[in-house]
């Protein structure tokens, strides 16, 4: 029954003793993030949450409430499958995009009842899919309460291209809808321009074939098929292979 919800992208998960070996070892990403993140008692918004995997991890770390949004209905169904076995928990996945959220008006006051006013807002694997990445960062700022924390995880260029900016012509690593990949210095500048403070780059890690791969629970092609077989440090399109960064900042 769970296999009918293929493909499982985020995990691993164990439902009723059934191990779901997902495409991504999302637990590795969590291990890189968790030492820097304080969510005890927090209300968390997870944008582009997929099946809600990180919501379960943040709930276990002490979050009071996690609301994830993702417009892909299959991922919402996967969350419902998890909830079937977990029972009622304060981890929710709603079939929404960021544009559907309250509190995004440029004139919204922190005291406005329509302001989302979350303690923590996460955007993981979303920024490079936005046509206007700086506007996305402004949206994250407006969804936070004053002194709330942003978690930003996204693709970046290699360390020797810290000031660079890649705008792929058609695809990047076979992905459509990748609009801009910055170097880390440029990305930090964007976060600063969006009005954040206490900005910290806490991790940069190349994505390896053992972290993102095809499995029986995600049978489609994955990272291995997106890299140049003669030079795995490049994508099929000749761009630098994926590197991902985690930035924390406060409103």
mmCIF file with all atom_site columns, C-alpha atoms in Angstrom, residues 74-228:
data_model
loop_
_atom_site.group_PDB
_atom_site.id
_atom_site.type_symbol
_atom_site.label_atom_id
_atom_site.label_alt_id
_atom_site.label_comp_id
_atom_site.label_asym_id
_atom_site.label_entity_id
_atom_site.label_seq_id
_atom_site.pdbx_PDB_ins_code
_atom_site.Cartn_x
_atom_site.Cartn_y
_atom_site.Cartn_z
_atom_site.occupancy
_atom_site.B_iso_or_equiv
_atom_site.pdbx_formal_charge
_atom_site.auth_seq_id
_atom_site.auth_comp_id
_atom_site.auth_asym_id
_atom_site.auth_atom_id
_atom_site.pdbx_PDB_model_num
ATOM 1   C CA . UNK A 1 74  ? 1.311  13.141 -3.466  1.00 0.00 ? 74  UNK A CA 1
ATOM 2   C CA . UNK A 1 75  ? 3.531  14.460 -0.665  1.00 0.00 ? 75  UNK A CA 1
ATOM 3   C CA . UNK A 1 76  ? 0.459  15.455 1.344   1.00 0.00 ? 76  UNK A CA 1
ATOM 4   C CA . UNK A 1 77  ? -0.797 11.876 0.936   1.00 0.00 ? 77  UNK A CA 1
ATOM 5   C CA . UNK A 1 78  ? 2.547  10.548 2.188   1.00 0.00 ? 78  UNK A CA 1
ATOM 6   C CA . UNK A 1 79  ? 2.226  12.774 5.258   1.00 0.00 ? 79  UNK A CA 1
ATOM 7   C CA . UNK A 1 80  ? -1.281 11.421 5.832   1.00 0.00 ? 80  UNK A CA 1
ATOM 8   C CA . UNK A 1 81  ? 0.153  7.895  5.701   1.00 0.00 ? 81  UNK A CA 1
ATOM 9   C CA . UNK A 1 82  ? 2.707  8.867  8.358   1.00 0.00 ? 82  UNK A CA 1
ATOM 10  C CA . UNK A 1 83  ? -0.025 10.476 10.453  1.00 0.00 ? 83  UNK A CA 1
ATOM 11  C CA . UNK A 1 84  ? -2.128 7.302  10.183  1.00 0.00 ? 84  UNK A CA 1
ATOM 12  C CA . UNK A 1 85  ? 0.549  5.431  12.113  1.00 0.00 ? 85  UNK A CA 1
ATOM 13  C CA . UNK A 1 86  ? 1.811  8.283  14.306  1.00 0.00 ? 86  UNK A CA 1
ATOM 14  C CA . UNK A 1 87  ? -1.630 9.390  15.456  1.00 0.00 ? 87  UNK A CA 1
ATOM 15  C CA . UNK A 1 88  ? -2.579 13.031 16.075  1.00 0.00 ? 88  UNK A CA 1
ATOM 16  C CA . UNK A 1 89  ? 0.569  15.117 16.322  1.00 0.00 ? 89  UNK A CA 1
ATOM 17  C CA . UNK A 1 90  ? 1.328  18.829 15.995  1.00 0.00 ? 90  UNK A CA 1
ATOM 18  C CA . UNK A 1 91  ? 2.974  18.293 12.586  1.00 0.00 ? 91  UNK A CA 1
ATOM 19  C CA . UNK A 1 92  ? 0.783  19.294 9.658   1.00 0.00 ? 92  UNK A CA 1
ATOM 20  C CA . UNK A 1 93  ? 1.241  19.406 5.880   1.00 0.00 ? 93  UNK A CA 1
ATOM 21  C CA . UNK A 1 94  ? -1.107 21.643 3.902   1.00 0.00 ? 94  UNK A CA 1
ATOM 22  C CA . UNK A 1 95  ? -1.457 21.650 0.087   1.00 0.00 ? 95  UNK A CA 1
ATOM 23  C CA . UNK A 1 96  ? -0.419 25.279 -0.326  1.00 0.00 ? 96  UNK A CA 1
ATOM 24  C CA . UNK A 1 97  ? 2.269  27.394 -1.954  1.00 0.00 ? 97  UNK A CA 1
ATOM 25  C CA . UNK A 1 98  ? 3.968  30.289 -0.209  1.00 0.00 ? 98  UNK A CA 1
ATOM 26  C CA . UNK A 1 99  ? 1.773  32.732 -2.152  1.00 0.00 ? 99  UNK A CA 1
ATOM 27  C CA . UNK A 1 100 ? -1.275 31.321 -0.331  1.00 0.00 ? 100 UNK A CA 1
ATOM 28  C CA . UNK A 1 101 ? -0.006 32.335 3.109   1.00 0.00 ? 101 UNK A CA 1
ATOM 29  C CA . UNK A 1 102 ? -1.158 35.355 5.110   1.00 0.00 ? 102 UNK A CA 1
ATOM 30  C CA . UNK A 1 103 ? 1.254  38.034 6.234   1.00 0.00 ? 103 UNK A CA 1
ATOM 31  C CA . UNK A 1 104 ? 3.119  38.603 2.959   1.00 0.00 ? 104 UNK A CA 1
ATOM 32  C CA . UNK A 1 105 ? 1.976  42.143 2.267   1.00 0.00 ? 105 UNK A CA 1
ATOM 33  C CA . UNK A 1 106 ? 4.816  44.651 2.297   1.00 0.00 ? 106 UNK A CA 1
ATOM 34  C CA . UNK A 1 107 ? 2.663  46.837 4.564   1.00 0.00 ? 107 UNK A CA 1
ATOM 35  C CA . UNK A 1 108 ? 1.854  44.110 7.086   1.00 0.00 ? 108 UNK A CA 1
ATOM 36  C CA . UNK A 1 109 ? 2.620  45.056 10.673  1.00 0.00 ? 109 UNK A CA 1
ATOM 37  C CA . UNK A 1 110 ? 3.943  42.438 13.132  1.00 0.00 ? 110 UNK A CA 1
ATOM 38  C CA . UNK A 1 111 ? 0.834  43.239 15.201  1.00 0.00 ? 111 UNK A CA 1
ATOM 39  C CA . UNK A 1 112 ? -1.546 42.538 12.293  1.00 0.00 ? 112 UNK A CA 1
ATOM 40  C CA . UNK A 1 113 ? -3.732 39.467 13.039  1.00 0.00 ? 113 UNK A CA 1
ATOM 41  C CA . UNK A 1 114 ? -3.106 38.261 9.478   1.00 0.00 ? 114 UNK A CA 1
ATOM 42  C CA . UNK A 1 115 ? 0.661  38.229 10.054  1.00 0.00 ? 115 UNK A CA 1
ATOM 43  C CA . UNK A 1 116 ? 1.962  34.638 10.179  1.00 0.00 ? 116 UNK A CA 1
ATOM 44  C CA . UNK A 1 117 ? 4.349  35.645 12.973  1.00 0.00 ? 117 UNK A CA 1
ATOM 45  C CA . UNK A 1 118 ? 6.162  32.300 13.230  1.00 0.00 ? 118 UNK A CA 1
ATOM 46  C CA . UNK A 1 119 ? 9.096  31.628 15.557  1.00 0.00 ? 119 UNK A CA 1
ATOM 47  C CA . UNK A 1 120 ? 11.046 29.669 12.912  1.00 0.00 ? 120 UNK A CA 1
ATOM 48  C CA . UNK A 1 121 ? 10.575 29.667 9.130   1.00 0.00 ? 121 UNK A CA 1
ATOM 49  C CA . UNK A 1 122 ? 12.385 27.030 7.051   1.00 0.00 ? 122 UNK A CA 1
ATOM 50  C CA . UNK A 1 123 ? 13.041 27.161 3.322   1.00 0.00 ? 123 UNK A CA 1
ATOM 51  C CA . UNK A 1 124 ? 14.979 24.070 2.323   1.00 0.00 ? 124 UNK A CA 1
ATOM 52  C CA . UNK A 1 125 ? 15.498 23.283 -1.346  1.00 0.00 ? 125 UNK A CA 1
ATOM 53  C CA . UNK A 1 126 ? 13.245 26.109 -2.529  1.00 0.00 ? 126 UNK A CA 1
ATOM 54  C CA . UNK A 1 127 ? 15.273 29.256 -3.247  1.00 0.00 ? 127 UNK A CA 1
ATOM 55  C CA . UNK A 1 128 ? 16.777 28.131 -6.561  1.00 0.00 ? 128 UNK A CA 1
ATOM 56  C CA . UNK A 1 129 ? 13.279 27.319 -7.847  1.00 0.00 ? 129 UNK A CA 1
ATOM 57  C CA . UNK A 1 130 ? 12.122 30.937 -7.396  1.00 0.00 ? 130 UNK A CA 1
ATOM 58  C CA . UNK A 1 131 ? 12.340 33.363 -10.302 1.00 0.00 ? 131 UNK A CA 1
ATOM 59  C CA . UNK A 1 132 ? 13.113 36.184 -7.854  1.00 0.00 ? 132 UNK A CA 1
ATOM 60  C CA . UNK A 1 133 ? 15.228 34.756 -4.989  1.00 0.00 ? 133 UNK A CA 1
ATOM 61  C CA . UNK A 1 134 ? 15.498 38.090 -3.186  1.00 0.00 ? 134 UNK A CA 1
ATOM 62  C CA . UNK A 1 135 ? 11.710 38.424 -3.117  1.00 0.00 ? 135 UNK A CA 1
ATOM 63  C CA . UNK A 1 136 ? 11.523 34.910 -1.627  1.00 0.00 ? 136 UNK A CA 1
ATOM 64  C CA . UNK A 1 137 ? 13.870 36.018 1.154   1.00 0.00 ? 137 UNK A CA 1
ATOM 65  C CA . UNK A 1 138 ? 11.692 39.091 1.753   1.00 0.00 ? 138 UNK A CA 1
ATOM 66  C CA . UNK A 1 139 ? 8.698  36.746 2.047   1.00 0.00 ? 139 UNK A CA 1
ATOM 67  C CA . UNK A 1 140 ? 10.497 34.642 4.665   1.00 0.00 ? 140 UNK A CA 1
ATOM 68  C CA . UNK A 1 141 ? 11.321 37.826 6.611   1.00 0.00 ? 141 UNK A CA 1
ATOM 69  C CA . UNK A 1 142 ? 7.671  38.908 6.599   1.00 0.00 ? 142 UNK A CA 1
ATOM 70  C CA . UNK A 1 143 ? 6.478  35.503 7.819   1.00 0.00 ? 143 UNK A CA 1
ATOM 71  C CA . UNK A 1 144 ? 8.645  35.669 10.947  1.00 0.00 ? 144 UNK A CA 1
ATOM 72  C CA . UNK A 1 145 ? 8.014  37.384 14.239  1.00 0.00 ? 145 UNK A CA 1
ATOM 73  C CA . UNK A 1 146 ? 10.623 39.949 15.317  1.00 0.00 ? 146 UNK A CA 1
ATOM 74  C CA . UNK A 1 147 ? 13.748 38.035 16.422  1.00 0.00 ? 147 UNK A CA 1
ATOM 75  C CA . UNK A 1 148 ? 12.356 34.875 14.797  1.00 0.00 ? 148 UNK A CA 1
ATOM 76  C CA . UNK A 1 149 ? 14.824 32.582 13.035  1.00 0.00 ? 149 UNK A CA 1
ATOM 77  C CA . UNK A 1 150 ? 15.097 31.691 9.360   1.00 0.00 ? 150 UNK A CA 1
ATOM 78  C CA . UNK A 1 151 ? 16.578 28.377 8.191   1.00 0.00 ? 151 UNK A CA 1
ATOM 79  C CA . UNK A 1 152 ? 17.699 28.579 4.562   1.00 0.00 ? 152 UNK A CA 1
ATOM 80  C CA . UNK A 1 153 ? 19.089 25.517 2.774   1.00 0.00 ? 153 UNK A CA 1
ATOM 81  C CA . UNK A 1 154 ? 19.850 25.833 -0.905  1.00 0.00 ? 154 UNK A CA 1
ATOM 82  C CA . UNK A 1 155 ? 22.186 25.078 -3.790  1.00 0.00 ? 155 UNK A CA 1
ATOM 83  C CA . UNK A 1 156 ? 25.357 27.178 -3.962  1.00 0.00 ? 156 UNK A CA 1
ATOM 84  C CA . UNK A 1 157 ? 28.387 27.339 -6.215  1.00 0.00 ? 157 UNK A CA 1
ATOM 85  C CA . UNK A 1 158 ? 31.756 25.820 -5.169  1.00 0.00 ? 158 UNK A CA 1
ATOM 86  C CA . UNK A 1 159 ? 33.974 27.703 -2.732  1.00 0.00 ? 159 UNK A CA 1
ATOM 87  C CA . UNK A 1 160 ? 36.180 29.185 -5.472  1.00 0.00 ? 160 UNK A CA 1
ATOM 88  C CA . UNK A 1 161 ? 33.079 30.874 -6.972  1.00 0.00 ? 161 UNK A CA 1
ATOM 89  C CA . UNK A 1 162 ? 31.867 32.599 -3.799  1.00 0.00 ? 162 UNK A CA 1
ATOM 90  C CA . UNK A 1 163 ? 30.907 35.830 -5.609  1.00 0.00 ? 163 UNK A CA 1
ATOM 91  C CA . UNK A 1 164 ? 29.520 34.049 -8.672  1.00 0.00 ? 164 UNK A CA 1
ATOM 92  C CA . UNK A 1 165 ? 25.993 33.591 -9.929  1.00 0.00 ? 165 UNK A CA 1
ATOM 93  C CA . UNK A 1 166 ? 24.855 30.795 -12.230 1.00 0.00 ? 166 UNK A CA 1
ATOM 94  C CA . UNK A 1 167 ? 21.662 31.196 -14.253 1.00 0.00 ? 167 UNK A CA 1
ATOM 95  C CA . UNK A 1 168 ? 21.221 27.869 -16.086 1.00 0.00 ? 168 UNK A CA 1
ATOM 96  C CA . UNK A 1 169 ? 20.017 28.204 -19.678 1.00 0.00 ? 169 UNK A CA 1
ATOM 97  C CA . UNK A 1 170 ? 17.503 25.350 -19.610 1.00 0.00 ? 170 UNK A CA 1
ATOM 98  C CA . UNK A 1 171 ? 18.227 22.724 -16.962 1.00 0.00 ? 171 UNK A CA 1
ATOM 99  C CA . UNK A 1 172 ? 20.596 22.193 -14.067 1.00 0.00 ? 172 UNK A CA 1
ATOM 100 C CA . UNK A 1 173 ? 21.419 18.575 -13.165 1.00 0.00 ? 173 UNK A CA 1
ATOM 101 C CA . UNK A 1 174 ? 18.451 17.645 -15.359 1.00 0.00 ? 174 UNK A CA 1
ATOM 102 C CA . UNK A 1 175 ? 16.131 19.773 -13.204 1.00 0.00 ? 175 UNK A CA 1
ATOM 103 C CA . UNK A 1 176 ? 13.797 22.240 -14.806 1.00 0.00 ? 176 UNK A CA 1
ATOM 104 C CA . UNK A 1 177 ? 12.855 25.439 -13.020 1.00 0.00 ? 177 UNK A CA 1
ATOM 105 C CA . UNK A 1 178 ? 16.304 26.228 -11.575 1.00 0.00 ? 178 UNK A CA 1
ATOM 106 C CA . UNK A 1 179 ? 16.614 29.976 -11.964 1.00 0.00 ? 179 UNK A CA 1
ATOM 107 C CA . UNK A 1 180 ? 19.685 31.073 -9.990  1.00 0.00 ? 180 UNK A CA 1
ATOM 108 C CA . UNK A 1 181 ? 22.487 29.436 -7.999  1.00 0.00 ? 181 UNK A CA 1
ATOM 109 C CA . UNK A 1 182 ? 24.713 31.934 -6.135  1.00 0.00 ? 182 UNK A CA 1
ATOM 110 C CA . UNK A 1 183 ? 28.108 31.616 -4.537  1.00 0.00 ? 183 UNK A CA 1
ATOM 111 C CA . UNK A 1 184 ? 28.045 31.710 -0.753  1.00 0.00 ? 184 UNK A CA 1
ATOM 112 C CA . UNK A 1 185 ? 29.234 35.336 -0.463  1.00 0.00 ? 185 UNK A CA 1
ATOM 113 C CA . UNK A 1 186 ? 26.569 36.499 -2.885  1.00 0.00 ? 186 UNK A CA 1
ATOM 114 C CA . UNK A 1 187 ? 23.940 34.468 -1.035  1.00 0.00 ? 187 UNK A CA 1
ATOM 115 C CA . UNK A 1 188 ? 24.936 36.050 2.283   1.00 0.00 ? 188 UNK A CA 1
ATOM 116 C CA . UNK A 1 189 ? 24.588 39.469 0.639   1.00 0.00 ? 189 UNK A CA 1
ATOM 117 C CA . UNK A 1 190 ? 21.056 38.568 -0.498  1.00 0.00 ? 190 UNK A CA 1
ATOM 118 C CA . UNK A 1 191 ? 20.099 37.537 3.044   1.00 0.00 ? 191 UNK A CA 1
ATOM 119 C CA . UNK A 1 192 ? 21.483 40.818 4.366   1.00 0.00 ? 192 UNK A CA 1
ATOM 120 C CA . UNK A 1 193 ? 19.622 42.835 1.715   1.00 0.00 ? 193 UNK A CA 1
ATOM 121 C CA . UNK A 1 194 ? 16.380 41.117 2.748   1.00 0.00 ? 194 UNK A CA 1
ATOM 122 C CA . UNK A 1 195 ? 16.747 42.667 6.213   1.00 0.00 ? 195 UNK A CA 1
ATOM 123 C CA . UNK A 1 196 ? 18.025 39.738 8.257   1.00 0.00 ? 196 UNK A CA 1
ATOM 124 C CA . UNK A 1 197 ? 20.601 40.017 11.037  1.00 0.00 ? 197 UNK A CA 1
ATOM 125 C CA . UNK A 1 198 ? 22.895 37.611 12.918  1.00 0.00 ? 198 UNK A CA 1
ATOM 126 C CA . UNK A 1 199 ? 23.511 35.813 9.623   1.00 0.00 ? 199 UNK A CA 1
ATOM 127 C CA . UNK A 1 200 ? 25.499 32.580 9.888   1.00 0.00 ? 200 UNK A CA 1
ATOM 128 C CA . UNK A 1 201 ? 26.677 30.163 7.226   1.00 0.00 ? 201 UNK A CA 1
ATOM 129 C CA . UNK A 1 202 ? 26.746 26.953 9.281   1.00 0.00 ? 202 UNK A CA 1
ATOM 130 C CA . UNK A 1 203 ? 27.381 24.300 6.643   1.00 0.00 ? 203 UNK A CA 1
ATOM 131 C CA . UNK A 1 204 ? 28.379 23.712 3.024   1.00 0.00 ? 204 UNK A CA 1
ATOM 132 C CA . UNK A 1 205 ? 28.407 20.128 1.756   1.00 0.00 ? 205 UNK A CA 1
ATOM 133 C CA . UNK A 1 206 ? 28.707 18.672 -1.744  1.00 0.00 ? 206 UNK A CA 1
ATOM 134 C CA . UNK A 1 207 ? 25.842 16.310 -2.489  1.00 0.00 ? 207 UNK A CA 1
ATOM 135 C CA . UNK A 1 208 ? 27.199 12.787 -2.883  1.00 0.00 ? 208 UNK A CA 1
ATOM 136 C CA . UNK A 1 209 ? 25.786 9.740  -4.618  1.00 0.00 ? 209 UNK A CA 1
ATOM 137 C CA . UNK A 1 210 ? 25.243 8.102  -1.247  1.00 0.00 ? 210 UNK A CA 1
ATOM 138 C CA . UNK A 1 211 ? 23.002 10.977 -0.062  1.00 0.00 ? 211 UNK A CA 1
ATOM 139 C CA . UNK A 1 212 ? 20.760 11.273 -3.122  1.00 0.00 ? 212 UNK A CA 1
ATOM 140 C CA . UNK A 1 213 ? 20.163 8.118  -5.129  1.00 0.00 ? 213 UNK A CA 1
ATOM 141 C CA . UNK A 1 214 ? 17.625 5.768  -6.685  1.00 0.00 ? 214 UNK A CA 1
ATOM 142 C CA . UNK A 1 215 ? 16.139 3.159  -4.333  1.00 0.00 ? 215 UNK A CA 1
ATOM 143 C CA . UNK A 1 216 ? 13.278 0.657  -4.434  1.00 0.00 ? 216 UNK A CA 1
ATOM 144 C CA . UNK A 1 217 ? 11.150 3.475  -2.941  1.00 0.00 ? 217 UNK A CA 1
ATOM 145 C CA . UNK A 1 218 ? 12.259 6.007  -5.592  1.00 0.00 ? 218 UNK A CA 1
ATOM 146 C CA . UNK A 1 219 ? 12.830 4.054  -8.783  1.00 0.00 ? 219 UNK A CA 1
ATOM 147 C CA . UNK A 1 220 ? 13.325 7.009  -11.118 1.00 0.00 ? 220 UNK A CA 1
ATOM 148 C CA . UNK A 1 221 ? 16.731 8.311  -12.145 1.00 0.00 ? 221 UNK A CA 1
ATOM 149 C CA . UNK A 1 222 ? 18.495 10.401 -9.506  1.00 0.00 ? 222 UNK A CA 1
ATOM 150 C CA . UNK A 1 223 ? 21.775 12.285 -9.005  1.00 0.00 ? 223 UNK A CA 1
ATOM 151 C CA . UNK A 1 224 ? 24.000 9.673  -10.650 1.00 0.00 ? 224 UNK A CA 1
ATOM 152 C CA . UNK A 1 225 ? 22.227 10.170 -13.965 1.00 0.00 ? 225 UNK A CA 1
ATOM 153 C CA . UNK A 1 226 ? 22.488 13.975 -13.632 1.00 0.00 ? 226 UNK A CA 1
ATOM 154 C CA . UNK A 1 227 ? 26.293 14.081 -13.447 1.00 0.00 ? 227 UNK A CA 1
ATOM 155 C CA . UNK A 1 228 ? 28.810 13.883 -16.279 1.00 0.00 ? 228 UNK A CA 1
#
